[in-house]
Tab-separated table of C-alpha atoms and ligand atoms in Angstrom:
chain	number	residue	atom	x	y	z
A	1	MET	CA	127.864	66.866	130.753
A	2	ALA	CA	128.892	70.518	130.613
A	3	VAL	CA	132.319	71.318	129.165
A	4	LYS	CA	134.707	72.792	131.714
A	5	GLY	CA	136.774	75.872	130.976
A	6	THR	CA	139.840	73.940	132.124
A	7	ASP	CA	139.278	71.402	129.309
A	8	LEU	CA	139.307	74.237	126.788
A	9	VAL	CA	142.432	75.850	128.246
A	10	LYS	CA	144.441	72.898	126.917
A	11	LEU	CA	143.482	73.897	123.380
A	12	MET	CA	144.324	77.596	123.733
A	13	PRO	CA	147.239	79.062	121.716
A	14	LYS	CA	149.167	80.089	124.878
A	15	ARG	CA	149.713	83.681	123.912
A	16	THR	CA	148.444	84.824	127.269
A	17	GLY	CA	148.401	88.558	127.457
A	18	CYS	CA	147.802	89.557	123.828
A	19	LYS	CA	144.164	90.369	124.797
A	20	GLU	CA	142.959	90.528	121.192
A	21	CYS	CA	139.943	88.432	122.193
A	22	GLY	CA	138.904	91.106	124.682
A	23	PHE	CA	139.947	89.051	127.725
A	24	PRO	CA	143.083	89.595	129.824
A	25	THR	CA	144.321	85.996	129.454
A	26	CYS	CA	143.746	82.831	127.411
A	27	PHE	CA	142.479	81.250	130.636
A	28	ALA	CA	139.810	83.937	131.068
A	29	PHE	CA	138.781	83.521	127.408
A	30	ALA	CA	138.497	79.742	127.830
A	31	MET	CA	136.331	80.159	130.931
A	32	LYS	CA	133.965	82.461	129.053
A	33	LEU	CA	133.890	80.117	126.056
A	34	ALA	CA	132.761	77.256	128.291
A	35	THR	CA	129.675	79.207	129.379
A	36	GLY	CA	128.801	80.243	125.827
A	37	GLY	CA	129.512	83.900	126.574
A	38	VAL	CA	131.862	84.440	123.625
A	39	ASP	CA	132.415	83.027	120.137
A	40	VAL	CA	135.450	80.886	119.426
A	41	ASP	CA	136.317	83.141	116.455
A	42	ALA	CA	137.141	85.983	118.884
A	43	CYS	CA	140.674	84.563	119.226
A	44	PRO	CA	142.565	85.036	115.944
A	45	TYR	CA	145.358	82.640	116.961
A	46	LEU	CA	143.343	79.442	117.310
A	47	SER	CA	143.928	77.006	114.456
A	48	GLU	CA	140.944	75.893	112.381
A	49	GLU	CA	141.463	72.407	113.767
A	50	ALA	CA	141.329	73.658	117.367
A	51	LYS	CA	138.263	75.758	116.632
A	52	GLU	CA	136.468	72.763	115.116
A	53	LYS	CA	137.372	70.677	118.146
A	54	ILE	CA	136.108	73.369	120.521
A	55	ARG	CA	132.854	73.800	118.557
A	56	ASP	CA	132.352	70.062	118.745
A	57	MET	CA	132.983	70.030	122.509
A	58	LEU	CA	130.559	72.919	123.055
A	59	ALA	CA	127.812	71.566	120.785
A	60	PRO	CA	124.671	70.406	122.616
A	61	PRO	CA	124.591	66.604	123.028
A	62	ILE	CA	121.466	66.453	120.868
A	63	ARG	CA	121.733	68.803	117.933
A	64	PRO	CA	118.895	71.317	117.450
A	65	VAL	CA	117.304	70.934	114.012
A	66	THR	CA	114.883	73.409	112.436
A	67	ILE	CA	112.454	72.242	109.775
A	68	GLY	CA	110.456	74.769	107.762
A	69	THR	CA	110.659	78.551	107.955
A	70	GLY	CA	108.715	81.469	109.377
A	71	ASP	CA	106.258	81.425	112.272
A	72	ARG	CA	105.384	77.745	111.897
A	73	ALA	CA	108.990	76.475	111.659
A	74	LEU	CA	109.590	73.509	113.956
A	75	LEU	CA	112.669	73.330	116.182
A	76	ILE	CA	113.392	69.880	117.621
A	77	GLY	CA	116.284	68.318	119.540
A	78	GLU	CA	118.623	70.119	121.969
A	79	GLU	CA	117.284	68.106	124.893
A	80	GLU	CA	119.492	67.862	127.967
A	81	VAL	CA	117.900	65.224	130.168
A	82	VAL	CA	116.596	61.686	129.933
A	83	TYR	CA	113.802	62.314	132.432
A	84	ARG	CA	111.699	65.469	132.532
A	85	HIS	CA	111.922	65.789	136.325
A	86	GLU	CA	115.737	66.124	136.104
A	87	LYS	CA	115.281	69.599	134.579
A	88	THR	CA	112.738	70.042	131.753
A	89	PHE	CA	112.212	69.006	128.142
A	90	PHE	CA	112.767	71.950	125.813
A	91	HIS	CA	111.438	71.369	122.297
A	92	GLN	CA	108.171	69.589	121.903
A	93	PRO	CA	107.849	67.018	119.110
A	94	GLY	CA	105.989	67.913	115.931
A	95	PHE	CA	102.893	66.016	114.810
A	96	ALA	CA	102.785	65.448	111.050
A	97	ILE	CA	99.883	64.210	108.930
A	98	LEU	CA	100.695	61.677	106.197
A	99	ILE	CA	99.457	62.568	102.700
A	100	LYS	CA	100.177	60.132	99.851
A	101	ASP	CA	100.300	60.949	96.158
A	102	THR	CA	97.761	58.161	95.579
A	103	GLU	CA	95.073	59.891	97.657
A	104	GLU	CA	92.175	61.667	96.004
A	105	ASP	CA	92.314	65.426	95.529
A	106	GLY	CA	89.556	66.091	98.059
A	107	GLU	CA	91.340	64.047	100.707
A	108	VAL	CA	94.645	65.796	100.021
A	109	GLU	CA	92.945	69.153	100.447
A	110	ARG	CA	91.162	68.113	103.663
A	111	LYS	CA	94.368	66.825	105.246
A	112	ALA	CA	96.459	69.825	104.211
A	113	LYS	CA	93.793	72.136	105.635
A	114	ALA	CA	93.728	70.171	108.898
A	115	ALA	CA	97.505	70.562	109.305
A	116	GLU	CA	97.341	74.256	108.593
A	117	GLU	CA	94.216	75.259	110.495
A	118	MET	CA	93.370	72.866	113.326
A	119	SER	CA	93.795	74.389	116.762
A	120	PHE	CA	92.495	73.982	120.284
A	121	ILE	CA	92.596	76.289	123.296
A	122	ARG	CA	93.584	74.698	126.588
A	123	ILE	CA	94.402	76.603	129.769
A	124	GLY	CA	94.737	79.763	127.733
A	125	ARG	CA	97.214	78.228	125.278
A	126	THR	CA	96.762	77.407	121.619
A	127	LEU	CA	97.561	73.789	120.768
A	128	ARG	CA	98.168	72.938	117.115
A	129	PRO	CA	99.550	70.094	115.004
A	130	ASP	CA	102.681	70.980	113.133
A	131	MET	CA	103.524	69.473	109.750
A	132	VAL	CA	102.589	67.601	106.593
A	133	ALA	CA	104.467	64.464	105.483
A	134	LEU	CA	104.116	64.047	101.718
A	135	MET	CA	104.800	60.529	100.526
A	136	SER	CA	105.439	59.067	97.098
A	137	GLU	CA	103.492	55.823	96.915
A	138	ALA	CA	103.043	55.761	93.149
A	139	LYS	CA	106.858	55.924	92.821
A	140	ASP	CA	106.545	58.406	89.993
A	141	GLY	CA	108.516	61.665	90.084
A	142	GLY	CA	105.879	63.653	88.192
A	143	ASN	CA	103.056	62.507	90.465
A	144	PHE	CA	105.047	63.274	93.576
A	145	ALA	CA	106.154	66.690	92.331
A	146	SER	CA	102.587	67.669	91.553
A	147	LEU	CA	101.419	66.617	95.050
A	148	VAL	CA	104.270	68.583	96.624
A	149	GLU	CA	103.586	71.654	94.521
A	150	ARG	CA	99.880	71.560	95.365
A	151	VAL	CA	100.260	71.098	99.118
A	152	ALA	CA	103.178	73.534	99.372
A	153	GLY	CA	100.869	76.145	97.858
A	154	MET	CA	98.223	75.471	100.507
A	155	VAL	CA	100.230	75.372	103.740
A	156	THR	CA	102.793	77.344	105.692
A	157	VAL	CA	103.579	74.459	108.076
A	158	PRO	CA	106.868	72.571	107.610
A	159	ILE	CA	106.953	69.769	105.024
A	160	ILE	CA	108.487	66.290	105.120
A	161	LEU	CA	109.218	64.796	101.696
A	162	MET	CA	109.172	60.990	101.658
A	163	ALA	CA	110.234	58.774	98.766
A	164	ASP	CA	112.244	55.540	98.453
A	165	ASP	CA	113.663	56.444	95.050
A	166	PRO	CA	116.303	59.214	95.337
A	167	GLU	CA	115.308	60.613	91.921
A	168	VAL	CA	111.676	60.941	93.003
A	169	LEU	CA	112.756	62.493	96.297
A	170	LEU	CA	114.847	65.103	94.491
A	171	GLN	CA	111.968	65.925	92.148
A	172	GLY	CA	109.872	66.533	95.241
A	173	LEU	CA	112.586	68.787	96.637
A	174	GLU	CA	112.664	70.804	93.447
A	175	ALA	CA	108.873	71.215	93.513
A	176	CYS	CA	108.953	72.290	97.166
A	177	GLY	CA	112.036	74.510	96.988
A	178	ALA	CA	115.018	74.132	99.320
A	179	ASP	CA	114.327	77.610	100.709
A	180	ARG	CA	111.329	76.152	102.614
A	181	ARG	CA	113.703	73.851	104.499
A	182	PRO	CA	111.711	70.630	104.061
A	183	LEU	CA	112.939	67.472	105.796
A	184	LEU	CA	114.084	64.903	103.226
A	185	TYR	CA	113.176	61.349	104.168
A	186	ALA	CA	115.447	59.515	103.870
A	187	VAL	CA	119.122	58.907	103.338
A	188	THR	CA	119.985	55.199	103.557
A	189	LYS	CA	123.182	53.212	103.041
A	190	GLU	CA	121.839	52.296	99.590
A	191	ASN	CA	121.163	55.834	98.313
A	192	ILE	CA	123.665	57.995	100.201
A	193	ASP	CA	126.091	58.241	97.266
A	194	ALA	CA	123.351	59.224	94.837
A	195	LEU	CA	121.911	61.863	97.176
A	196	LEU	CA	125.051	63.423	98.643
A	197	PRO	CA	125.906	65.971	95.923
A	198	LYS	CA	122.379	67.401	95.898
A	199	LEU	CA	122.110	67.380	99.695
A	200	LYS	CA	125.299	69.411	100.032
A	201	GLU	CA	123.965	71.945	97.574
A	202	ALA	CA	120.438	72.163	99.034
A	203	GLY	CA	121.440	72.528	102.705
A	204	VAL	CA	118.117	71.145	103.955
A	205	PRO	CA	117.583	68.898	106.987
A	206	VAL	CA	117.791	65.200	106.247
A	207	ALA	CA	116.324	62.096	107.856
A	208	VAL	CA	118.622	59.084	108.088
A	209	LYS	CA	117.020	55.650	107.943
A	210	ALA	CA	118.744	52.393	108.805
A	211	SER	CA	117.725	48.899	109.812
A	212	SER	CA	119.117	49.268	113.335
A	213	VAL	CA	120.608	51.860	115.695
A	214	GLU	CA	124.091	50.486	114.970
A	215	GLU	CA	123.617	50.981	111.232
A	216	LEU	CA	122.755	54.657	111.785
A	217	VAL	CA	126.229	55.405	113.129
A	218	PRO	CA	128.361	55.135	109.936
A	219	LEU	CA	125.676	57.045	108.029
A	220	THR	CA	125.582	60.020	110.402
A	221	GLU	CA	129.390	60.029	110.613
A	222	ARG	CA	129.681	60.130	106.817
A	223	LEU	CA	127.087	62.887	106.501
A	224	LYS	CA	128.844	64.933	109.182
A	225	GLU	CA	132.170	64.544	107.364
A	226	GLU	CA	130.452	65.886	104.258
A	227	GLY	CA	129.204	68.908	106.225
A	228	ILE	CA	125.574	67.758	106.533
A	229	GLN	CA	124.648	67.973	110.191
A	230	ASP	CA	120.934	68.794	110.432
A	231	LEU	CA	119.900	65.178	110.796
A	232	VAL	CA	116.859	63.326	112.118
A	233	LEU	CA	117.190	59.614	112.953
A	234	ASP	CA	114.983	56.633	112.131
A	235	SER	CA	116.247	53.260	113.356
A	236	GLY	CA	113.870	51.576	110.903
A	237	THR	CA	111.859	49.164	113.015
A	238	ARG	CA	108.056	49.413	112.974
A	239	LYS	CA	107.544	47.091	115.953
A	240	LEU	CA	106.459	49.105	118.965
A	241	TRP	CA	108.656	47.544	121.633
A	242	GLU	CA	111.777	47.631	119.446
A	243	ALA	CA	111.056	51.183	118.294
A	244	ILE	CA	110.687	52.463	121.857
A	245	ARG	CA	113.825	50.574	122.894
A	246	ASP	CA	115.695	52.270	120.022
A	247	GLN	CA	114.416	55.698	121.063
A	248	ILE	CA	115.724	55.102	124.589
A	249	LEU	CA	119.054	53.765	123.293
A	250	ILE	CA	119.560	56.820	121.091
A	251	ARG	CA	118.621	59.297	123.848
A	252	ARG	CA	120.839	57.619	126.444
A	253	ALA	CA	123.776	57.229	124.047
A	254	ALA	CA	123.603	60.947	123.221
A	255	LEU	CA	123.168	62.220	126.771
A	256	LYS	CA	124.838	59.671	129.031
A	257	GLN	CA	127.683	58.505	126.797
A	258	GLU	CA	127.925	61.772	124.831
A	259	PHE	CA	128.073	59.654	121.690
A	260	LYS	CA	127.970	62.300	118.960
A	261	PRO	CA	126.951	60.058	116.005
A	262	LEU	CA	123.592	59.532	117.734
A	263	GLY	CA	123.221	63.095	119.030
A	264	TYR	CA	120.260	64.031	116.829
A	265	PRO	CA	116.470	64.156	117.213
A	266	THR	CA	114.389	61.231	115.946
A	267	ILE	CA	111.281	60.552	113.848
A	268	ALA	CA	108.589	57.902	114.505
A	269	PHE	CA	105.773	56.513	112.363
A	270	PRO	CA	102.695	55.346	114.280
A	271	CYS	CA	100.924	55.670	110.878
A	272	PHE	CA	102.779	52.551	109.677
A	273	MET	CA	102.439	50.627	112.940
A	274	ALA	CA	98.675	50.213	113.376
A	275	ASP	CA	95.552	49.683	111.316
A	276	ASP	CA	93.049	51.177	113.678
A	277	PRO	CA	93.136	54.771	114.943
A	278	LYS	CA	92.893	53.870	118.649
A	279	ARG	CA	95.999	51.724	118.461
A	280	GLU	CA	97.757	54.368	116.392
A	281	VAL	CA	97.064	57.103	118.945
A	282	THR	CA	98.264	54.830	121.762
A	283	ILE	CA	101.512	54.199	119.905
A	284	ALA	CA	101.880	57.940	119.269
A	285	ALA	CA	101.396	58.560	122.996
A	286	ALA	CA	104.230	56.114	123.734
A	287	PHE	CA	106.532	58.002	121.342
A	288	LEU	CA	105.594	61.271	123.013
A	289	ASN	CA	106.860	59.848	126.287
A	290	ARG	CA	109.928	58.216	124.725
A	291	TYR	CA	111.443	60.553	122.900
A	292	ALA	CA	110.430	61.118	119.293
A	293	GLY	CA	111.141	64.542	117.794
A	294	ILE	CA	108.581	64.071	114.995
A	295	ILE	CA	105.527	61.795	115.117
A	296	VAL	CA	103.797	61.008	111.817
A	297	LEU	CA	100.073	60.156	112.018
A	298	SER	CA	97.813	58.831	109.252
A	299	ASP	CA	95.212	61.529	109.978
A	300	PHE	CA	94.358	64.393	112.330
A	301	LYS	CA	91.014	63.450	113.854
A	302	GLU	CA	89.974	65.828	116.607
A	303	GLU	CA	89.087	63.068	119.094
A	304	TYR	CA	92.575	61.513	118.792
A	305	LEU	CA	94.686	64.587	118.179
A	306	TYR	CA	93.430	66.660	121.113
A	307	PRO	CA	94.466	64.116	123.796
A	308	LEU	CA	97.896	63.868	122.158
A	309	LEU	CA	98.320	67.648	122.097
A	310	THR	CA	97.231	67.808	125.749
A	311	GLN	CA	99.713	65.093	126.684
A	312	ARG	CA	102.436	66.960	124.798
A	313	MET	CA	101.589	70.198	126.581
A	314	ASN	CA	101.835	68.475	129.952
A	315	ILE	CA	105.137	66.755	129.233
A	316	TYR	CA	106.756	69.762	127.601
A	317	SER	CA	105.773	72.309	130.235
A	318	ASP	CA	108.594	73.269	132.563
A	319	PRO	CA	108.118	71.477	135.906
A	320	ARG	CA	110.225	74.177	137.589
A	321	VAL	CA	107.815	76.943	136.586
A	322	PRO	CA	104.188	76.796	137.749
A	323	MET	CA	101.588	77.662	135.138
A	324	THR	CA	100.128	80.985	136.189
A	325	VAL	CA	97.835	83.748	135.004
A	326	GLU	CA	98.298	87.425	135.790
A	327	ALA	CA	97.213	88.423	139.296
A	328	LYS	CA	94.387	90.951	138.829
A	329	VAL	CA	90.603	91.335	138.832
A	330	TYR	CA	89.032	89.802	135.707
A	331	GLU	CA	85.601	90.799	134.389
A	332	ILE	CA	83.358	87.952	133.259
A	333	ASN	CA	80.022	88.358	131.394
A	334	GLY	CA	80.125	92.184	131.646
A	335	PRO	CA	79.736	92.759	135.421
A	336	ASP	CA	78.227	95.953	136.884
A	337	GLU	CA	78.102	97.342	140.430
A	338	ASN	CA	75.720	94.573	141.541
A	339	ALA	CA	77.989	91.712	140.508
A	340	PRO	CA	79.601	89.445	143.121
A	341	VAL	CA	83.372	89.191	143.463
A	342	LEU	CA	84.584	85.590	143.198
A	343	VAL	CA	88.061	84.776	144.474
A	344	THR	CA	90.454	82.107	143.248
A	345	THR	CA	94.199	81.537	142.873
A	346	ASN	CA	96.472	82.326	139.940
A	347	PHE	CA	97.300	78.664	139.195
A	348	ALA	CA	96.316	78.574	135.500
A	349	LEU	CA	94.322	75.355	135.700
A	350	THR	CA	92.282	76.617	138.678
A	351	TYR	CA	91.744	80.032	137.095
A	352	PHE	CA	90.512	78.666	133.757
A	353	ALA	CA	88.234	76.121	135.468
A	354	VAL	CA	86.571	78.874	137.548
A	355	ALA	CA	86.482	81.409	134.690
A	356	SER	CA	84.957	79.011	132.155
A	357	GLU	CA	82.342	77.675	134.605
A	358	THR	CA	81.381	81.259	135.480
A	359	GLU	CA	81.225	82.229	131.811
A	360	ALA	CA	78.925	79.289	131.100
A	361	THR	CA	76.370	80.536	133.664
A	362	LYS	CA	76.170	83.882	131.779
A	363	ILE	CA	75.934	85.575	135.198
A	364	PRO	CA	78.088	88.722	135.414
A	365	ALA	CA	80.866	88.491	138.011
A	366	PHE	CA	84.271	89.854	138.938
A	367	LEU	CA	86.996	87.269	139.450
A	368	ALA	CA	89.687	88.427	141.884
A	369	VAL	CA	92.932	86.514	141.407
A	370	PRO	CA	95.720	87.309	143.901
A	371	ASP	CA	99.267	86.151	143.258
A	372	THR	CA	99.598	82.716	144.869
A	373	GLU	CA	102.755	81.887	142.896
A	374	GLY	CA	100.899	79.371	140.779
A	375	LEU	CA	99.647	77.291	143.694
A	376	CYS	CA	96.162	75.795	143.743
A	377	VAL	CA	93.631	76.734	146.437
A	378	LEU	CA	94.590	74.337	149.233
A	379	ALA	CA	98.340	74.513	148.605
A	380	ALA	CA	98.171	78.328	148.528
A	381	TRP	CA	96.152	78.414	151.749
A	382	SER	CA	98.513	76.004	153.531
A	383	THR	CA	101.518	78.196	152.669
A	384	GLY	CA	99.810	81.404	153.826
A	385	LYS	CA	99.288	82.867	150.338
A	386	PHE	CA	95.531	82.462	150.270
A	387	GLY	CA	94.382	83.318	153.788
A	388	GLY	CA	91.924	86.002	154.874
A	389	GLU	CA	94.690	88.565	155.297
A	390	ALA	CA	96.260	88.003	151.851
A	391	ILE	CA	92.905	88.026	150.041
A	392	GLY	CA	91.665	91.055	152.000
A	393	GLU	CA	94.804	92.996	151.189
A	394	PHE	CA	94.557	92.108	147.498
A	395	ILE	CA	90.916	93.210	147.302
A	396	LYS	CA	91.663	96.521	149.032
A	397	LYS	CA	94.613	97.257	146.738
A	398	SER	CA	92.870	96.121	143.527
A	399	GLY	CA	90.362	98.998	143.483
A	400	ILE	CA	87.400	96.621	143.135
A	401	GLU	CA	85.763	98.184	146.212
A	402	GLU	CA	85.027	101.296	144.151
A	403	LYS	CA	83.368	99.268	141.380
A	404	VAL	CA	80.831	97.284	143.401
A	405	LYS	CA	77.893	98.445	145.489
A	406	LYS	CA	76.730	95.215	147.126
A	407	LYS	CA	80.188	94.078	148.184
A	408	VAL	CA	79.639	90.324	148.105
A	409	VAL	CA	82.819	88.266	148.003
A	410	VAL	CA	82.677	84.518	147.300
A	411	ILE	CA	85.508	82.321	148.581
A	412	PRO	CA	86.160	78.717	147.470
A	413	GLY	CA	84.420	76.124	149.674
A	414	LEU	CA	87.788	74.413	150.214
A	415	VAL	CA	88.900	77.362	152.374
A	416	ALA	CA	85.603	78.006	154.193
A	417	ARG	CA	87.617	78.274	157.408
A	418	ILE	CA	89.044	81.698	156.367
A	419	MET	CA	85.556	83.258	156.340
A	420	GLY	CA	85.836	84.942	159.755
A	421	GLU	CA	89.375	86.141	159.076
A	422	LEU	CA	88.294	87.705	155.770
A	423	GLU	CA	85.261	89.361	157.387
A	424	ASP	CA	87.656	91.018	159.847
A	425	GLU	CA	89.842	92.199	156.953
A	426	LEU	CA	86.956	93.510	154.852
A	427	PRO	CA	84.462	95.345	157.063
A	428	GLY	CA	81.324	96.200	155.101
A	429	TRP	CA	81.643	93.139	152.846
A	430	LYS	CA	79.470	90.061	152.954
A	431	VAL	CA	81.664	86.943	152.732
A	432	VAL	CA	79.915	83.952	151.148
A	433	VAL	CA	81.313	80.419	150.990
A	434	GLY	CA	81.107	79.075	147.437
A	435	PRO	CA	81.312	75.506	146.132
A	436	ARG	CA	84.340	73.301	146.847
A	437	ASP	CA	84.792	72.652	143.148
A	438	ALA	CA	84.456	74.950	140.104
A	439	THR	CA	81.790	72.688	138.603
A	440	GLY	CA	79.506	73.661	141.516
A	441	LEU	CA	79.342	77.242	140.203
A	442	SER	CA	76.736	76.235	137.580
A	443	SER	CA	74.091	75.877	140.338
A	444	PHE	CA	75.672	78.141	142.975
A	445	LEU	CA	75.813	81.372	140.936
A	446	PRO	CA	72.152	81.305	139.732
A	447	GLU	CA	71.060	80.736	143.346
A	448	LEU	CA	73.251	83.605	144.556
A	449	ALA	CA	71.822	85.898	141.839
A	450	GLN	CA	68.280	85.003	142.868
A	451	LYS	CA	68.945	85.808	146.515
A	452	ALA	CA	70.494	89.180	145.647
B	501	SF4	FE1	144.820	84.109	124.303
B	501	SF4	FE2	143.727	84.259	121.852
B	501	SF4	FE3	142.841	85.872	123.799
B	501	SF4	FE4	145.279	86.234	122.775
B	501	SF4	S1	143.338	86.431	121.690
B	501	SF4	S2	144.698	86.243	124.966
B	501	SF4	S3	145.901	84.140	122.346
B	501	SF4	S4	142.721	83.641	123.759
């Protein structure tokens, strides 16, 4: 729930008129504060206590937490809604690969390389996994430090350091370096006293592990009191139903009840919840939907990772903004003056389906893409954005008429009915009805080329 300016007015110093904050009154300053348009420090007369209270009131209900540094740093949290359709989800969860200090050197290298280099292109976007989770299984500080040192030298992706023994964990931190902002996993009620002094000094993000959601609360409150606020929560259970229930409880407590001790992103471990990869990927998919900020997998196998990355892309795209490509004429397979002009809409999924099918035929073609505001073929046609008049106007303005001699324009089969209208708009052009679906281009384009 957004903070109202009137709530903040009650905390103002009531020196209306001094204007040192740059606003004519305390009321005006409070109103601006509520929208995030000014920093609380702009008023020199607010007490530290009042400032802290205001900062707390203005803080997002789920704290943003950054792990790692540089281009591959991962920002999680800061979500505002329980359901994506209420607005959008903002920060997609990170996928981490688990690497243990008991694994063979070759395996360590393969996994680190996968985290650093794997990538897939989908609808013009690059999809990549995000992190490595380095785990002490041998429970030996030296072993763990040497794993951390080795992997840290191989990757730029963010690192999670995992050890039960606080001494081993801190040796891992020293090997990694606090300046890389690794996530330390984990503070528990048993080790919090041993870890606190070093955590305060290091200033790195910290995972908090408990045996229930309730047990997380005193731990996060204590850490906050000590000035450690970049927290990631683990309610501890490894049973799927209970883990998903806990994720929902934490999200709803933070957003619906504005319960600050649970207002942090979460971490989930499908790697510890299944023995076979199919079950593990299914569990990971459940955590993607409900609401993990980090998802740790035992491996990154292409056939399991790609569906997860695709699911993440779909869930974390903004439902208020259609996925579009630039409206223009694209050249595919090096077209010359004899090439046909295919027409489609600027909905990204439609564009990439048509472009990739055309590319696969190796037949040169122009692809004219008018601005249909991200609508697919039928939706664009039904709203008047993809009729004969709109397409004709786009083709005339695009300059493509000067580039082609044969003047053959191919419209999608789904809008065959606009053929006559387009012929009226484009005298001198031959309008051809193409396949109803992009997959039909593989046979349609060779036939068209033969006839030409
Ligand atoms: Fe009020 Fe502080 Fe602004 Fe002065 S500087 S007008 S006291 S908010």
